[in-house]
Amino acid sequence: MAVKAKSEKRKAQSQSVKLKIGKMELKNPVILASGTCGFGKEIEELVDINALGAIVTKTITLRKREGNPSPRIAETHSGILNAIGLDNDGLKNFMFEKIPYLRTLKIPVIVSIAGDRIEEFVKLTEETQKSSCVKAIEVNLSCPNVSHEGTKHAILAQDSHAVEQIISRLRKITKRTLIAKLSPNVTDIKEIARSAERGGAEAVSLINTYPGMAVDVSTMKPKLGNVTGGLSGPAIKPLALKCVWDAYNSIKIPVIGSGGIMTAEDAIEFMLCGACAVQVGTANFVDPNAPLKIANGIKKYLKDKRISSIKGLVGKLKTCKTN
Ligand SMILES: Cc1cc2nc3c(=O)[nH]c(=O)nc-3n(C[C@H](O)[C@H](O)[C@H](O)COP(=O)(O)O)c2cc1C
């Protein structure tokens, strides 16, 4: 009896940070955010990518895109503004130039895709899923720096009908885990999250950047060539947390949280508000090892709090309604 009790106790003390999103298995809940780690190879000498949960590639489009005029990045007091404009070399280049490296990784690869028309999303999904290393597709419905056909909205994720339509179309053609990446720049994030769920997404990922701008008063010019851009980093964290909390309370599928996560404590805040995993973006530019430190910090927190798995953390915010 004593031996059994001891082994039970040991089991309870060894924390598991593994999780599943759809069919995709992650060894920990820390994911590299799209656009902040290229296609992996760019950061391979700076960080042990295989120690992380997963990597989301830079968003790719069907055809090569030049992106926006420079400057494309402007620093602000507590974050960065970017207006890259989905600069990428297109699907063909991705399949021939990027997949060979991504295939060597031992963690799930999540391909981020974007398009102006639904057929472009379809083609991108059909082609990228041919590679077995692609375990999930993150549908970027939320880029603030591009325009779209077929919707009067500036950002696809502002149109709940378009979100449901695109996701349900992709659902019919892929068995890969489908993640809808949503924008915070909406009237009601709950409505948009529910559309993604209805469409058949296995998870939503939020948030992408907030629209913003900065001005150089010496030249009287905008700091970004595109004039406006997307704000990321610590400035948006409280706003992102609220979006995650709202989405978590309105859908049954998992929520992947992002927006200003720089430390393990930030990540844990997101998980308490309902995120089953987190994406780290801007922090990579400050410290490429931040995601690894965050993963280790989450594990330590679980151990200190004697919580046996991340399930015991997700959505466990103690509000006056629950306690
Ligand atoms: C320079 C830069 C480029 C980005 N490019 C993309 C992109 O191509 N696709 C995308 O879905 N999100 C992109 N993002 C948004 C991030 O993936 C992330 O959702 C956002 O920055 C919030 O997280 P953070 O505050 O940790 O950076 C980009 C962000 C930055 C800073």
XYZ file of N, CA and C and ligand atoms in Angstrom, residues 33-36 58-59 73 80 82 84 86 112 138 140 142 181 207-209 232-233 236 258-261 279-283 285, ligand 1:
127
model
N 5.324 32.551 -32.850
C 4.246 33.239 -33.591
C 4.655 33.566 -35.020
N 3.673 33.559 -35.885
C 3.898 33.833 -37.309
C 4.562 35.196 -37.522
N 5.510 35.212 -38.445
C 6.139 36.467 -38.853
C 7.284 36.905 -37.977
N 7.540 36.152 -36.902
C 8.599 36.573 -35.974
C 9.731 35.547 -35.890
N 6.038 32.211 -41.199
C 5.610 33.503 -41.743
C 4.420 33.208 -42.665
N 3.431 34.083 -42.711
C 2.275 33.854 -43.590
C 2.725 33.797 -45.049
N 9.074 48.788 -39.915
C 9.046 48.569 -38.465
C 9.321 49.900 -37.771
N 6.132 47.140 -30.733
C 6.587 47.569 -32.055
C 5.403 47.656 -33.022
N 4.428 47.216 -36.934
C 4.976 46.687 -38.180
C 3.945 46.819 -39.289
N 4.555 45.016 -42.559
C 5.332 44.219 -43.520
C 4.502 44.023 -44.796
N 2.678 41.300 -45.629
C 2.734 39.901 -46.110
C 3.763 39.681 -47.231
N 1.143 29.157 -41.883
C 0.207 30.281 -41.887
C -0.076 30.686 -43.330
N -2.701 27.467 -40.036
C -3.248 28.647 -39.359
C -3.727 29.602 -40.446
N -4.698 32.875 -41.626
C -4.523 34.263 -41.199
C -5.633 35.119 -41.795
N -6.534 37.875 -40.350
C -6.460 39.065 -39.503
C -5.342 40.028 -39.819
N -6.849 32.377 -37.258
C -6.182 33.471 -36.530
C -7.018 34.743 -36.637
N -4.332 37.139 -30.170
C -4.742 38.073 -31.204
C -3.595 38.376 -32.182
N -3.972 38.858 -33.364
C -3.010 39.480 -34.242
C -2.821 40.918 -33.718
N -2.101 41.725 -34.446
C -1.760 43.063 -33.947
C -2.958 44.028 -33.976
N 2.257 45.424 -31.670
C 2.417 44.171 -30.907
C 3.274 44.463 -29.684
N 3.449 43.449 -28.831
C 4.305 43.610 -27.657
C 3.524 43.955 -26.405
N -0.034 45.670 -25.814
C -1.353 45.103 -26.150
C -1.768 43.949 -25.213
N -2.133 35.048 -27.748
C -0.904 35.791 -28.029
C -1.170 37.280 -27.903
N -0.089 38.014 -27.726
C -0.189 39.464 -27.593
C 0.606 39.933 -26.388
N 1.863 40.275 -26.644
C 2.691 40.856 -25.577
C 3.233 39.875 -24.568
N 3.288 38.603 -24.909
C 3.819 37.626 -23.949
C 5.351 37.677 -23.980
N 1.318 31.852 -28.114
C 2.270 32.160 -29.178
C 3.111 33.348 -28.726
N 4.402 33.241 -28.993
C 5.333 34.303 -28.597
C 5.881 34.946 -29.865
N 5.721 36.267 -29.992
C 6.137 36.966 -31.204
C 7.209 38.007 -30.949
N 6.783 39.197 -30.544
C 7.704 40.331 -30.356
C 8.866 39.984 -29.427
N 8.626 39.172 -28.412
C 9.693 38.802 -27.460
C 10.883 38.168 -28.177
N 12.328 39.119 -30.775
C 13.264 40.152 -31.250
C 14.110 40.704 -30.101
C 7.303 41.847 -37.465
C 6.024 41.083 -37.311
C 5.547 40.331 -38.380
C 4.357 39.616 -38.261
N 3.919 38.876 -39.322
C 2.809 38.107 -39.187
C 2.392 37.260 -40.244
O 3.018 37.160 -41.301
N 1.246 36.541 -40.041
C 0.521 36.586 -38.885
O -0.503 35.893 -38.759
N 0.924 37.372 -37.850
C 2.040 38.124 -37.981
N 2.455 38.901 -36.935
C 1.650 38.928 -35.690
C 2.204 37.957 -34.635
O 2.183 36.630 -35.100
C 1.408 38.060 -33.318
O 0.076 37.605 -33.536
C 1.330 39.478 -32.766
O 2.540 40.156 -32.985
C 0.996 39.508 -31.265
O 1.946 38.808 -30.515
P 3.248 39.500 -29.840
O 2.785 40.714 -29.105
O 3.851 38.428 -28.993
O 4.154 39.875 -30.966
C 3.637 39.642 -37.036
C 4.139 40.372 -35.964
C 5.312 41.088 -36.077
C 5.809 41.852 -34.889
